[in-house]
XYZ file of C-alpha atoms in Angstrom:
492
model
C 7.530 -10.481 -29.170
C 5.461 -11.607 -26.332
C 7.530 -11.747 -23.184
C 8.043 -15.356 -21.440
C 6.793 -15.008 -17.707
C 8.883 -17.490 -15.511
C 6.521 -19.797 -13.426
C 6.776 -18.740 -9.682
C 8.032 -21.646 -7.135
C 7.240 -22.294 -3.737
C 8.708 -24.628 -1.398
C 6.358 -25.944 1.571
C 7.528 -26.998 4.996
C 4.939 -29.243 7.184
C 5.408 -29.020 11.099
C 3.523 -31.312 13.546
C 1.095 -34.204 13.247
C -0.413 -36.656 10.434
C -3.305 -34.344 9.776
C -1.048 -31.231 9.176
C 0.412 -33.423 6.413
C -2.763 -34.036 4.398
C -3.405 -30.307 4.587
C -0.035 -29.684 3.010
C -0.615 -31.810 0.406
C -4.132 -30.111 -0.324
C -2.189 -26.845 -0.299
C 0.239 -28.516 -2.586
C -2.419 -29.491 -5.204
C -4.124 -25.789 -4.853
C -0.801 -24.188 -5.448
C 0.317 -26.299 -8.402
C -3.695 -25.938 -10.016
C -2.905 -22.032 -9.569
C 0.444 -21.978 -11.705
C 3.112 -22.490 -9.017
C 5.769 -25.026 -9.257
C 6.588 -26.896 -6.010
C 10.289 -27.406 -5.213
C 12.143 -29.237 -2.898
C 15.020 -26.965 -2.293
C 13.606 -23.491 -0.152
C 16.947 -21.627 -1.593
C 15.357 -22.182 -5.229
C 12.010 -21.185 -4.085
C 10.181 -17.488 -4.967
C 7.860 -17.983 -1.724
C 8.824 -20.644 1.821
C 5.363 -21.597 2.951
C 5.191 -23.082 6.201
C 2.252 -25.405 7.645
C 2.896 -24.562 11.267
C 1.847 -27.019 14.650
C 0.079 -24.436 17.301
C -0.487 -27.571 19.541
C 1.566 -26.883 22.789
C 4.590 -24.197 23.649
C 7.512 -26.334 21.909
C 5.357 -26.857 18.947
C 4.628 -23.296 18.676
C 8.386 -22.397 19.213
C 9.671 -25.086 16.395
C 6.928 -23.185 14.110
C 8.336 -19.863 14.756
C 12.030 -20.753 14.876
C 11.090 -22.271 11.334
C 9.413 -19.129 9.953
C 12.564 -16.926 11.075
C 14.899 -19.554 9.464
C 13.036 -19.330 6.563
C 12.812 -15.602 6.430
C 16.652 -15.454 6.852
C 16.439 -16.655 3.093
C 15.366 -13.546 1.908
C 17.672 -11.099 0.231
C 20.213 -14.008 0.080
C 18.848 -15.360 -3.276
C 15.727 -16.175 -5.002
C 13.249 -16.309 -1.823
C 11.068 -12.969 -1.438
C 8.424 -14.187 0.802
C 7.634 -16.065 3.930
C 3.761 -17.566 4.431
C 2.792 -19.195 7.542
C -0.411 -21.200 7.437
C -1.793 -24.198 9.424
C -2.818 -24.090 13.450
C -0.722 -21.414 14.718
C -1.507 -19.345 11.803
C -5.168 -20.085 12.333
C -5.080 -19.650 16.218
C -3.297 -16.694 16.361
C -3.854 -14.640 13.284
C -3.282 -11.113 13.459
C -1.406 -11.096 16.580
C 1.341 -13.355 14.853
C 1.107 -11.418 12.245
C 2.256 -8.060 14.303
C 4.620 -10.150 16.380
C 6.640 -11.669 13.646
C 7.036 -9.178 11.107
C 9.638 -11.316 9.431
C 6.575 -13.270 7.626
C 4.940 -11.791 4.997
C 1.425 -13.432 5.121
C -0.255 -15.096 7.914
C -3.157 -17.393 6.424
C -6.081 -18.673 7.990
C -8.069 -21.915 6.739
C -10.482 -19.999 5.334
C -7.684 -18.527 2.748
C -6.632 -22.477 1.807
C -9.407 -22.330 -1.160
C -7.566 -19.385 -2.502
C -4.298 -19.880 -1.561
C -2.351 -19.561 -5.103
C -4.129 -16.132 -5.618
C -3.089 -15.288 -1.917
C 0.311 -16.135 -2.293
C 0.460 -14.133 -5.804
C -0.577 -11.363 -4.249
C 1.942 -11.517 -1.658
C 4.928 -12.077 -4.340
C 3.502 -9.083 -6.211
C 4.295 -6.706 -3.207
C 0.308 -6.555 -1.893
C -0.030 -6.445 2.039
C -2.291 -9.244 3.076
C -4.366 -8.378 6.077
C -4.097 -11.367 8.563
C -7.429 -12.634 10.082
C -8.848 -12.001 13.880
C -9.027 -15.505 15.171
C -12.370 -16.817 16.102
C -13.637 -19.934 17.665
C -14.208 -22.114 15.007
C -16.864 -24.581 16.989
C -19.147 -21.386 16.467
C -19.290 -21.544 12.536
C -21.463 -24.769 12.467
C -24.657 -25.937 14.104
C -24.505 -27.520 17.840
C -26.170 -30.354 16.617
C -23.651 -32.530 14.842
C -26.606 -34.113 12.495
C -27.515 -30.712 11.646
C -23.907 -30.165 10.087
C -23.752 -31.942 6.829
C -26.082 -29.386 5.183
C -24.025 -26.432 6.741
C -20.524 -27.357 6.150
C -18.586 -24.730 4.283
C -15.842 -26.865 2.411
C -13.571 -23.767 2.150
C -12.853 -23.111 5.800
C -12.140 -27.213 6.794
C -9.166 -28.487 5.322
C -9.102 -31.619 3.398
C -13.032 -31.585 3.030
C -13.364 -29.490 -0.243
C -14.003 -31.504 -3.555
C -14.155 -30.540 -7.255
C -15.288 -32.305 -10.379
C -12.951 -30.547 -12.655
C -9.491 -30.943 -11.289
C -6.383 -31.905 -13.650
C -5.352 -35.459 -13.824
C -2.606 -36.611 -11.299
C -4.149 -34.366 -8.439
C -7.051 -36.830 -6.990
C -8.876 -39.718 -7.820
C -9.604 -40.277 -11.375
C -13.847 -40.795 -10.879
C -16.115 -40.227 -8.148
C -15.492 -37.506 -5.582
C -12.240 -35.743 -6.131
C -10.339 -34.317 -3.312
C -7.451 -31.362 -3.927
C -4.491 -33.369 -2.947
C -1.040 -33.744 -4.289
C 1.388 -36.338 -3.008
C 4.548 -34.955 -1.267
C 6.152 -38.103 0.118
C 6.525 -41.175 -2.392
C 6.508 -43.678 0.443
C 4.536 -46.760 0.929
C 2.612 -45.029 3.396
C -0.016 -41.894 3.160
C -2.374 -40.454 6.055
C -5.674 -40.090 4.835
C -8.348 -37.907 6.699
C -11.511 -39.192 8.041
C -12.719 -35.918 9.802
C -11.874 -32.399 11.245
C -12.728 -30.926 14.366
C -13.481 -31.971 17.943
C -16.852 -31.802 19.940
C -15.073 -32.439 23.140
C -14.164 -30.382 25.771
C -11.019 -31.544 27.262
C -9.887 -28.877 29.850
C -6.281 -28.689 28.887
C -7.119 -28.748 25.026
C -7.292 -25.903 22.566
C -7.292 -27.694 19.438
C -11.459 -27.535 18.924
C -11.167 -23.987 19.011
C -9.181 -23.277 16.269
C -10.147 -26.537 14.188
C -13.728 -26.196 14.765
C -16.635 -28.687 15.575
C -16.298 -32.431 14.511
C -17.286 -33.006 10.676
C -17.049 -36.243 9.121
C -16.442 -36.719 5.500
C -18.672 -38.581 3.447
C -17.506 -42.170 3.357
C -17.629 -42.205 -0.584
C -14.926 -39.370 -0.377
C -12.744 -41.231 1.853
C -12.887 -44.810 0.124
C -12.257 -42.675 -3.528
C -9.104 -40.953 -2.152
C -7.871 -44.360 -0.367
C -7.899 -45.919 -4.274
C -6.267 -42.956 -5.651
C -3.626 -43.412 -3.309
C -3.368 -47.056 -3.766
C -2.821 -45.909 -7.523
C -0.160 -43.542 -6.631
C 1.575 -46.760 -4.867
C 0.527 -46.499 -1.335
C 0.287 -49.585 0.590
C -1.036 -48.453 3.643
C -3.346 -45.848 4.424
C -3.117 -44.295 7.988
C -6.608 -42.840 8.877
C -6.449 -39.649 11.238
C -8.443 -37.070 12.519
C -8.735 -35.279 15.745
C -11.402 -37.952 17.242
C -11.549 -40.877 14.659
C -14.065 -42.940 17.048
C -16.659 -40.391 16.796
C -16.566 -40.752 12.910
C -20.133 -40.753 11.504
C -22.064 -39.332 14.591
C -22.726 -35.940 12.416
C -23.649 -38.063 9.087
C -26.274 -40.280 11.804
C -24.587 -43.470 12.150
C -22.367 -43.623 15.179
C -20.956 -47.325 13.705
C -19.894 -45.469 10.155
C -16.227 -46.410 11.130
C -16.863 -50.319 11.251
C -18.632 -50.234 7.983
C -15.974 -47.710 6.353
C -13.447 -50.248 7.294
C -14.905 -52.703 5.273
C -15.309 -50.905 2.412
C -11.730 -49.542 2.572
C -10.751 -53.609 3.221
C -12.152 -53.934 -0.576
C -9.663 -51.664 -2.005
C -7.572 -54.127 -3.949
C -4.122 -52.573 -3.821
C -4.231 -51.599 -0.307
C -2.634 -53.898 1.969
C -2.613 -52.182 5.765
C -5.558 -49.751 6.878
C -4.312 -48.238 10.181
C -6.654 -46.427 12.524
C -5.380 -43.373 14.856
C -6.583 -41.202 17.512
C -9.317 -43.315 19.572
C -11.380 -41.900 22.339
C -11.124 -44.586 25.145
C -14.496 -43.712 25.959
C -16.039 -43.844 22.776
C -14.576 -47.789 22.060
C -17.522 -49.988 21.759
C -17.163 -53.931 21.294
C -18.445 -53.674 17.699
C -15.384 -51.502 16.825
C -13.052 -53.486 18.773
C -13.935 -56.601 17.187
C -14.034 -54.988 13.514
C -10.595 -53.644 13.758
C -9.211 -56.856 15.775
C -10.606 -58.864 12.816
C -11.472 -57.342 9.563
C -8.624 -58.343 6.964
C -6.204 -55.560 5.815
C -7.418 -53.416 9.195
C -4.322 -53.270 11.437
C -4.985 -54.600 14.894
C -3.193 -51.115 16.217
C -5.136 -49.199 19.057
C -4.342 -45.447 19.644
C -5.854 -44.848 22.731
C -5.507 -41.798 24.278
C -5.649 -42.342 27.713
C -4.072 -38.963 29.149
C -4.244 -40.682 32.659
C -5.200 -43.335 34.791
C -6.511 -41.404 38.020
C -10.476 -41.401 37.786
C -10.850 -38.047 39.880
C -7.991 -36.375 37.894
C -9.517 -37.516 34.520
C -12.930 -35.868 35.551
C -10.850 -32.950 36.488
C -9.659 -33.062 32.745
C -13.388 -33.212 31.743
C -12.683 -36.827 30.226
C -13.790 -40.320 31.421
C -12.567 -43.741 32.561
C -10.191 -44.960 35.278
C -7.507 -47.508 35.351
C -9.849 -50.098 36.030
C -11.544 -49.512 33.002
C -8.940 -49.057 30.850
C -7.041 -52.037 31.831
C -10.673 -53.875 30.603
C -10.351 -52.333 27.284
C -7.033 -53.342 26.835
C -7.759 -57.005 27.948
C -11.008 -57.167 25.741
C -8.504 -56.164 22.971
C -6.122 -58.891 23.625
C -8.741 -61.289 23.455
C -9.331 -60.783 20.006
C -5.817 -60.301 18.931
C -3.036 -61.372 21.221
C -0.339 -59.347 19.235
C -2.399 -56.335 19.018
C -0.151 -53.016 19.225
C -1.520 -50.516 21.667
C -0.187 -46.999 22.199
C -1.176 -44.093 24.138
C -0.085 -40.494 25.351
C -0.579 -39.469 29.037
C -0.050 -36.052 31.006
C 2.138 -35.314 33.762
C 1.538 -32.372 36.345
C -2.127 -31.332 35.225
C -3.179 -29.104 37.774
C -4.387 -30.789 41.193
C -2.358 -34.058 40.327
C -1.077 -35.585 43.585
C 1.880 -37.844 44.531
C -0.901 -40.789 44.635
C -2.310 -39.915 41.432
C 1.560 -40.254 39.587
C 1.858 -43.697 41.374
C -1.427 -44.900 40.178
C -0.358 -43.604 36.942
C 2.850 -45.711 36.949
C 1.126 -48.855 38.202
C -1.254 -48.471 35.252
C 1.116 -48.614 32.841
C 3.172 -51.413 34.303
C 0.011 -53.108 34.244
C -1.169 -52.040 30.695
C 1.604 -53.230 28.725
C 1.614 -50.881 25.926
C 3.719 -50.732 22.855
C 4.591 -47.178 22.847
C 3.956 -44.554 25.144
C 4.118 -40.670 24.661
C 4.801 -38.608 28.089
C 4.141 -35.186 28.167
C 4.370 -32.583 31.218
C 1.312 -30.111 31.168
C 1.436 -26.895 30.383
C -0.951 -24.042 30.009
C -2.771 -23.153 26.725
C -4.617 -19.933 26.001
C -8.271 -19.931 26.287
C -8.247 -23.375 27.972
C -10.085 -24.015 31.345
C -6.847 -25.986 32.543
C -5.112 -22.721 32.807
C -7.673 -21.278 35.300
C -7.871 -24.084 37.460
C -6.107 -23.900 41.306
C -3.508 -26.579 42.237
C -1.044 -25.865 39.618
C 2.666 -27.227 39.862
C 5.857 -25.766 39.845
C 7.579 -26.232 36.277
C 10.263 -27.954 38.196
C 7.998 -30.194 39.614
C 6.266 -30.979 36.503
C 9.001 -31.917 34.683
C 10.493 -34.066 37.299
C 7.404 -36.094 37.261
C 7.372 -36.210 33.579
C 10.821 -37.486 33.257
C 9.988 -40.174 36.520
C 7.291 -41.271 34.245
C 9.040 -41.173 30.907
C 11.911 -43.170 32.282
C 9.438 -45.985 33.611
C 7.868 -45.815 30.133
C 10.915 -46.244 28.521
C 12.033 -49.451 30.464
C 8.140 -50.665 29.792
C 7.933 -50.486 26.039
C 11.449 -52.059 26.008
C 10.116 -54.936 28.088
C 7.196 -55.299 25.724
C 9.413 -55.091 22.681
C 11.449 -58.121 24.308
C 8.014 -60.151 24.763
C 7.758 -60.017 21.092
C 11.144 -62.225 20.432
C 10.028 -65.095 18.912
C 6.605 -63.686 17.153
C 6.041 -63.885 13.301
C 5.399 -60.731 11.725
C 5.022 -59.021 8.479
C 6.995 -55.971 8.042
C 6.477 -53.330 5.646
C 9.879 -52.221 4.418
C 10.377 -48.527 4.548
C 13.968 -48.057 4.109
C 16.705 -50.310 1.802
C 20.044 -48.811 1.938
C 22.658 -49.354 4.331
C 20.225 -51.184 6.921
C 16.770 -52.544 5.673
C 13.879 -51.029 8.100
C 10.432 -51.686 8.102
C 7.538 -51.454 10.566
C 5.126 -54.283 11.886
C 1.679 -54.316 12.224
C 2.078 -52.739 16.053
C 4.256 -49.787 14.614
C 2.587 -46.558 13.626
C 4.605 -44.369 11.163
C 7.199 -42.520 13.085
C 6.514 -42.630 16.720
C 6.192 -46.460 17.657
C 9.741 -47.888 16.760
C 10.729 -49.754 13.670
C 11.845 -53.299 12.771
C 15.351 -53.670 11.086
C 15.613 -56.592 9.177
C 18.638 -59.198 9.518
C 19.521 -62.170 7.320
C 20.727 -63.584 3.957
C 19.187 -61.900 0.761
C 17.984 -59.011 3.095
C 19.801 -56.487 0.639
C 17.293 -57.352 -1.978
C 14.486 -56.424 -0.532
C 12.754 -53.150 -1.719
C 10.974 -50.229 -0.178
C 6.900 -50.991 -0.352
C 7.318 -54.529 -0.208
C 6.182 -56.986 2.516
C 8.317 -59.529 4.390
C 7.042 -62.142 6.851
C 9.901 -62.724 9.556
C 10.676 -63.924 13.033
C 11.636 -61.572 15.924
C 15.151 -62.413 16.789
C 15.714 -59.677 19.366
C 15.042 -55.885 20.171
C 16.683 -52.689 20.968
C 14.320 -50.270 23.034
C 11.201 -50.354 21.465
C 12.779 -51.336 17.969
C 12.699 -54.801 16.966
C 15.392 -57.210 15.008
C 13.788 -59.860 12.692
C 14.941 -62.236 10.442
C 12.836 -63.242 7.347
C 11.272 -66.239 7.456
C 12.326 -67.428 3.851
C 15.130 -65.437 2.448
C 14.228 -63.150 0.007
C 14.502 -64.239 -3.622
C 16.603 -62.611 -6.535
C 17.153 -59.101 -7.686
C 13.817 -57.079 -7.308
C 12.144 -59.180 -5.120
C 11.342 -59.035 -1.378
C 7.326 -59.780 -0.984
C 6.553 -62.726 1.030
């Protein structure tokens, strides 16, 4: 009689940004294709895999704490192994493995193509030797145009395709990506590219994510169509720098063309672009984003500061005047456009006058969402070696001052939207009916709560035209223009 071997199970934890969410869905597909069963409860898993974030100190701490919490499950039930993947794992490799013996494996991006085999070996008791970190920018040619023929898909999460995946793991025809949806909601991130060629003084991401590589347009469109077939109504285009899309494919205006092709995917309703570099925003791209059907007039612009001299010190471009001109050009085409940004306080050499200039810029800009971060040194970055470092207390004081102003400003911007008509995509329909308007990106830009007769009949994934009646901080309160219909209704 042949013994029955129980299928091994794995629980995936995703930390960090939307790009990591896409990577986790690639890992999920590879693990499932390799014989693993995905489970939602870590206590029911043979292995817990944590897709870590290694961006800043707080994210690193959260990743380590999550790995330690998962390790606590070992010996108490079914869990036998905890494995780290993602940015923190890639960035620190053997150093992380040595400092965190509670983790049974630290895998590199290069391990993703064989992740099921790696995890099976770890569960079988084999010791995994963690990689020695390297500068991944050096793995591809310096010239972007020379990269397309040299890309090794195994080492770039989200870029591998295969002609023979089982049904349900990727698009039914055309280029097929490794991907298994882990979230059944109406919104899904879709990776445009990986890596970054910019050399911002404060950022370590290019060293462990590598040089900039665009995904071929056919791959992106095919995956978007598959996501639409899976019930997705909004695709959120993500990368380290979306405005550079196509520069390594000999067409710096390829994003404009891609947005037109994505707009033609029937079942999609919304297309949202993220991670745009202000210095790369050309008039043609602004126009396409502001006027193409289904493409939301949503501009996620990474300003980082408003002081020209300080931005040069950060190895970035622009200043308050040029940024305000860009914002003005956007609103000339799309007055209701959503514009968000992040800024850094306390960068080495920042003066009181720089902070005042930043505050003045934010006041004039009228942004819908503002992320405010305090500077911290990152291993291997130029900024860590600069003179003019401020004390931790001073950095936090400046961050707190700007953050308080930002909260006030985005609240005022929300109030200005009272009386506007907007379409709301519904994401929750339990005690409250909550969704997002076109100017509200997933998770970070606030939400819109529907009130009024019949809203309890609105379904998740539907689109409701509504009038903004009020605001609560950055969040909006809106009432449907036409009361939703009977059970199962709700799309306007």
